[in-house]
């Protein structure tokens, strides 16, 4: 069965600090997809990144970077030089390679960036 | 291109009533999924529709149902509302040109339902 764990329930940092959000997943499939979403106070889930299981290259997008390691079943997300606008709940999600869209979400990590 | 839209944004109902929520996907997207978000259970998958057919269903009672129309718009219905149905209901759409899973889902703003 597929499962996503985000062990950090809440994190508080001061603006300009770097912060890493952890995501550990479980799946029996060899083909799967991992996602990160941001949920600001408005409630809408904002897509950040999609990664398939065959692409272990790390990715950087501006202040955001992702570290995918199949050996440890982890897909961690780092925000460099955090800003107050980064304050939100961040969700990691897993989708196995079968017919039908059925994302399994982690419980989320609430990030508070203090000025 | 317009994003996923959901109506209404807020709803207040009483126990025993039924409710219908609507979702319009991004133009051209064929798959619509519904999720329930509560503080206690987090984000849980309800069901997914693709080309007017329900392909996947989460672990929810039969009081939760849905449908998809030929224009890909989807509705979700909850009958005999219970207090525990109070939640944010999120709709997501994806292009799914191949019909398989794993494509990015784009979410709407959600409908916040309060059951009194």
GROMACS .gro file of C-alpha atoms in nm:
model
  231
    1UNK     CA    1   0.000   0.000   0.000
    2UNK     CA    2   0.118   0.349  -0.069
    3UNK     CA    3   0.193   0.589   0.211
    4UNK     CA    4   0.352   0.931   0.255
    5UNK     CA    5   0.505   1.050   0.580
    6UNK     CA    6   0.594   1.407   0.666
    7UNK     CA    7   0.736   1.380   1.014
    8UNK     CA    8   0.762   1.755   1.072
    9UNK     CA    9   0.422   1.883   1.175
   10UNK     CA   10   0.527   2.244   1.218
   11UNK     CA   11   0.845   2.438   1.150
   12UNK     CA   12   0.923   2.797   1.239
   13UNK     CA   13   1.215   2.985   1.093
   14UNK     CA   14   1.326   3.343   1.076
   15UNK     CA   15   1.325   3.515   0.740
   16UNK     CA   16   1.633   3.444   0.526
   17UNK     CA   17   1.703   3.112   0.696
   18UNK     CA   18   1.713   2.796   0.486
   19UNK     CA   19   1.462   2.527   0.569
   20UNK     CA   20   1.419   2.166   0.457
   21UNK     CA   21   1.086   1.985   0.460
   22UNK     CA   22   1.112   1.607   0.475
   23UNK     CA   23   0.902   1.357   0.283
   24UNK     CA   24   0.932   0.979   0.304
   25UNK     CA   25   0.715   0.755   0.090
   26UNK     CA   26   0.625   0.389   0.062
   27UNK     CA   27   0.520   0.210  -0.254
   28UNK     CA   28   0.560  -0.132  -0.410
   29UNK     CA   29   0.552   0.005  -0.763
   30UNK     CA   30   0.869   0.068  -0.957
   31UNK     CA   31   0.700   0.344  -1.152
   32UNK     CA   32   0.547   0.621  -0.948
   33UNK     CA   33   0.525   0.996  -0.929
   34UNK     CA   34   0.599   1.237  -0.647
   35UNK     CA   35   0.463   1.585  -0.601
   36UNK     CA   36   0.491   1.883  -0.373
   37UNK     CA   37   0.205   2.125  -0.323
   38UNK     CA   38   0.181   2.446  -0.124
   39UNK     CA   39  -0.139   2.543   0.055
   40UNK     CA   40  -0.146   2.909   0.162
   41UNK     CA   41  -0.412   3.034   0.404
   42UNK     CA   42  -0.651   3.087   0.112
   43UNK     CA   43  -0.684   2.708   0.090
   44UNK     CA   44  -0.601   2.641  -0.273
   45UNK     CA   45  -0.333   2.379  -0.333
   46UNK     CA   46  -0.061   2.520  -0.555
   47UNK     CA   47   0.146   2.278  -0.760
   48UNK     CA   48   0.523   2.308  -0.709
   49UNK     CA   49   0.690   2.007  -0.867
   50UNK     CA   50   0.636   1.664  -1.019
   51UNK     CA   51   0.903   1.397  -1.033
   52UNK     CA   52   0.883   1.044  -1.176
   53UNK     CA   53   1.059   0.751  -1.017
   54UNK     CA   54   1.313   0.716  -1.296
   55UNK     CA   55   1.446   1.067  -1.265
   56UNK     CA   56   1.662   1.106  -0.957
   57UNK     CA   57   1.820   1.430  -1.063
   58UNK     CA   58   1.786   1.704  -0.810
   59UNK     CA   59   1.599   2.009  -0.927
   60UNK     CA   60   1.635   2.374  -0.848
   61UNK     CA   61   1.381   2.642  -0.923
   62UNK     CA   62   1.478   2.980  -0.788
   63UNK     CA   63   1.488   2.952  -0.409
   64UNK     CA   64   1.332   2.605  -0.419
   65UNK     CA   65   1.520   2.280  -0.457
   66UNK     CA   66   1.426   1.917  -0.432
   67UNK     CA   67   1.637   1.616  -0.337
   68UNK     CA   68   1.501   1.282  -0.456
   69UNK     CA   69   1.672   0.970  -0.320
   70UNK     CA   70   1.520   0.634  -0.409
   71UNK     CA   71   1.761   0.453  -0.180
   72UNK     CA   72   1.599   0.614   0.122
   73UNK     CA   73   1.254   0.666  -0.035
   74UNK     CA   74   1.276   1.035   0.033
   75UNK     CA   75   1.183   1.345  -0.162
   76UNK     CA   76   1.288   1.643   0.044
   77UNK     CA   77   1.216   2.006  -0.031
   78UNK     CA   78   1.447   2.294   0.060
   79UNK     CA   79   1.364   2.662   0.059
   80UNK     CA   80   1.670   2.883   0.053
   81UNK     CA   81   1.660   3.230   0.206
   82UNK     CA   82   1.301   3.187   0.322
   83UNK     CA   83   1.054   3.472   0.300
   84UNK     CA   84   0.737   3.551   0.490
   85UNK     CA   85   0.535   3.469   0.177
   86UNK     CA   86   0.662   3.111   0.203
   87UNK     CA   87   0.447   3.063   0.512
   88UNK     CA   88   0.200   2.788   0.423
   89UNK     CA   89   0.128   2.421   0.465
   90UNK     CA   90   0.333   2.205   0.232
   91UNK     CA   91   0.215   1.865   0.117
   92UNK     CA   92   0.408   1.583  -0.039
   93UNK     CA   93   0.202   1.342  -0.252
   94UNK     CA   94   0.251   1.009  -0.425
   95UNK     CA   95   0.078   0.864  -0.730
   96UNK     CA   96   0.137   0.508  -0.841
   97UNK     CA   97   0.141   0.413  -1.208
   98UNK     CA   98  -0.203   0.274  -1.265
   99UNK     CA   99  -0.520   0.383  -1.431
  100UNK     CA  100  -0.695   0.649  -1.235
  101UNK     CA  101  -0.574   0.959  -1.061
  102UNK     CA  102  -0.549   0.883  -0.692
  103UNK     CA  103  -0.297   1.089  -0.505
  104UNK     CA  104  -0.196   0.988  -0.155
  105UNK     CA  105  -0.100   1.294   0.043
  106UNK     CA  106   0.120   1.325   0.346
  107UNK     CA  107  -0.019   1.501   0.654
  108UNK     CA  108   0.154   1.823   0.560
  109UNK     CA  109   0.413   2.046   0.726
  110UNK     CA  110   0.309   2.389   0.842
  111UNK     CA  111   0.590   2.635   0.777
  112UNK     CA  112   0.592   2.970   0.951
  113UNK     CA  113   0.849   3.222   0.839
  114UNK     CA  114   0.883   3.501   1.090
  115UNK     CA  115   1.001   3.849   0.992
  116UNK     CA  116  -0.627   2.981  -1.932
  117UNK     CA  117  -0.873   2.985  -1.645
  118UNK     CA  118  -0.802   2.759  -1.351
  119UNK     CA  119  -1.024   2.509  -1.179
  120UNK     CA  120  -1.335   2.673  -1.042
  121UNK     CA  121  -1.559   2.545  -0.766
  122UNK     CA  122  -1.899   2.663  -0.655
  123UNK     CA  123  -2.016   2.750  -0.407
  124UNK     CA  124  -1.716   2.858  -0.205
  125UNK     CA  125  -1.894   2.832   0.129
  126UNK     CA  126  -2.195   2.636   0.245
  127UNK     CA  127  -2.376   2.591   0.572
  128UNK     CA  128  -2.613   2.298   0.604
  129UNK     CA  129  -2.782   2.109   0.883
  130UNK     CA  130  -2.762   1.742   0.965
  131UNK     CA  131  -2.974   1.523   0.743
  132UNK     CA  132  -2.973   1.760   0.448
  133UNK     CA  133  -2.804   1.689   0.120
  134UNK     CA  134  -2.562   1.905  -0.073
  135UNK     CA  135  -2.428   1.931  -0.427
  136UNK     CA  136  -2.090   2.084  -0.507
  137UNK     CA  137  -1.977   2.179  -0.853
  138UNK     CA  138  -1.638   2.179  -1.020
  139UNK     CA  139  -1.534   2.313  -1.361
  140UNK     CA  140  -1.195   2.182  -1.468
  141UNK     CA  141  -0.932   2.362  -1.669
  142UNK     CA  142  -1.035   2.373  -2.032
  143UNK     CA  143  -0.924   2.056  -2.209
  144UNK     CA  144  -0.872   1.857  -1.892
  145UNK     CA  145  -1.053   1.527  -1.891
  146UNK     CA  146  -0.992   1.396  -1.541
  147UNK     CA  147  -1.156   1.540  -1.232
  148UNK     CA  148  -1.079   1.418  -0.882
  149UNK     CA  149  -1.238   1.511  -0.552
  150UNK     CA  150  -1.069   1.525  -0.214
  151UNK     CA  151  -1.192   1.592   0.137
  152UNK     CA  152  -0.967   1.786   0.372
  153UNK     CA  153  -1.022   1.788   0.747
  154UNK     CA  154  -0.787   1.879   1.033
  155UNK     CA  155  -0.806   1.526   1.171
  156UNK     CA  156  -0.782   1.313   0.857
  157UNK     CA  157  -0.592   1.544   0.626
  158UNK     CA  158  -0.641   1.518   0.251
  159UNK     CA  159  -0.835   1.211   0.152
  160UNK     CA  160  -0.925   1.095  -0.196
  161UNK     CA  161  -1.298   1.065  -0.266
  162UNK     CA  162  -1.326   0.966  -0.632
  163UNK     CA  163  -1.205   1.038  -0.982
  164UNK     CA  164  -1.394   1.078  -1.305
  165UNK     CA  165  -1.255   1.046  -1.652
  166UNK     CA  166  -1.468   1.077  -1.965
  167UNK     CA  167  -1.787   1.065  -1.759
  168UNK     CA  168  -1.688   0.740  -1.588
  169UNK     CA  169  -1.589   0.693  -1.228
  170UNK     CA  170  -1.254   0.516  -1.240
  171UNK     CA  171  -1.141   0.527  -0.881
  172UNK     CA  172  -1.316   0.555  -0.550
  173UNK     CA  173  -1.175   0.619  -0.207
  174UNK     CA  174  -1.292   0.472   0.119
  175UNK     CA  175  -1.602   0.680   0.180
  176UNK     CA  176  -1.960   0.571   0.244
  177UNK     CA  177  -2.217   0.557  -0.031
  178UNK     CA  178  -2.362   0.890   0.085
  179UNK     CA  179  -2.082   1.045  -0.118
  180UNK     CA  180  -2.142   1.029  -0.489
  181UNK     CA  181  -2.048   1.218  -0.799
  182UNK     CA  182  -2.081   1.245  -1.168
  183UNK     CA  183  -1.913   1.403  -1.466
  184UNK     CA  184  -2.078   1.562  -1.763
  185UNK     CA  185  -1.975   1.551  -2.127
  186UNK     CA  186  -1.804   1.890  -2.093
  187UNK     CA  187  -1.591   1.743  -1.809
  188UNK     CA  188  -1.764   1.950  -1.542
  189UNK     CA  189  -1.822   1.745  -1.231
  190UNK     CA  190  -2.059   1.748  -0.940
  191UNK     CA  191  -2.028   1.586  -0.603
  192UNK     CA  192  -2.325   1.503  -0.385
  193UNK     CA  193  -2.340   1.421  -0.017
  194UNK     CA  194  -2.670   1.294   0.114
  195UNK     CA  195  -2.789   1.275   0.475
  196UNK     CA  196  -2.521   1.508   0.599
  197UNK     CA  197  -2.344   1.434   0.926
  198UNK     CA  198  -2.147   1.669   1.149
  199UNK     CA  199  -1.828   1.489   1.045
  200UNK     CA  200  -1.882   1.588   0.684
  201UNK     CA  201  -1.775   1.942   0.769
  202UNK     CA  202  -1.463   1.990   0.562
  203UNK     CA  203  -1.294   2.164   0.274
  204UNK     CA  204  -1.382   1.980  -0.046
  205UNK     CA  205  -1.121   2.019  -0.315
  206UNK     CA  206  -1.157   1.943  -0.680
  207UNK     CA  207  -0.858   1.880  -0.905
  208UNK     CA  208  -0.827   1.840  -1.278
  209UNK     CA  209  -0.560   1.694  -1.500
  210UNK     CA  210  -0.512   1.664  -1.872
  211UNK     CA  211  -0.456   1.289  -1.869
  212UNK     CA  212  -0.417   1.264  -2.240
  213UNK     CA  213  -0.291   0.908  -2.206
  214UNK     CA  214  -0.554   0.800  -1.957
  215UNK     CA  215  -0.292   0.682  -1.712
  216UNK     CA  216  -0.214   0.813  -1.367
  217UNK     CA  217   0.065   1.035  -1.247
  218UNK     CA  218  -0.012   1.352  -1.433
  219UNK     CA  219  -0.012   1.676  -1.240
  220UNK     CA  220  -0.339   1.765  -1.076
  221UNK     CA  221  -0.438   2.129  -1.055
  222UNK     CA  222  -0.661   2.219  -0.767
  223UNK     CA  223  -0.949   2.459  -0.730
  224UNK     CA  224  -1.001   2.689  -0.431
  225UNK     CA  225  -1.233   2.442  -0.262
  226UNK     CA  226  -1.579   2.452  -0.112
  227UNK     CA  227  -1.588   2.490   0.263
  228UNK     CA  228  -1.884   2.298   0.401
  229UNK     CA  229  -2.007   2.343   0.755
  230UNK     CA  230  -2.267   2.102   0.886
  231UNK     CA  231  -2.457   2.215   1.194
   0.00000   0.00000   0.00000
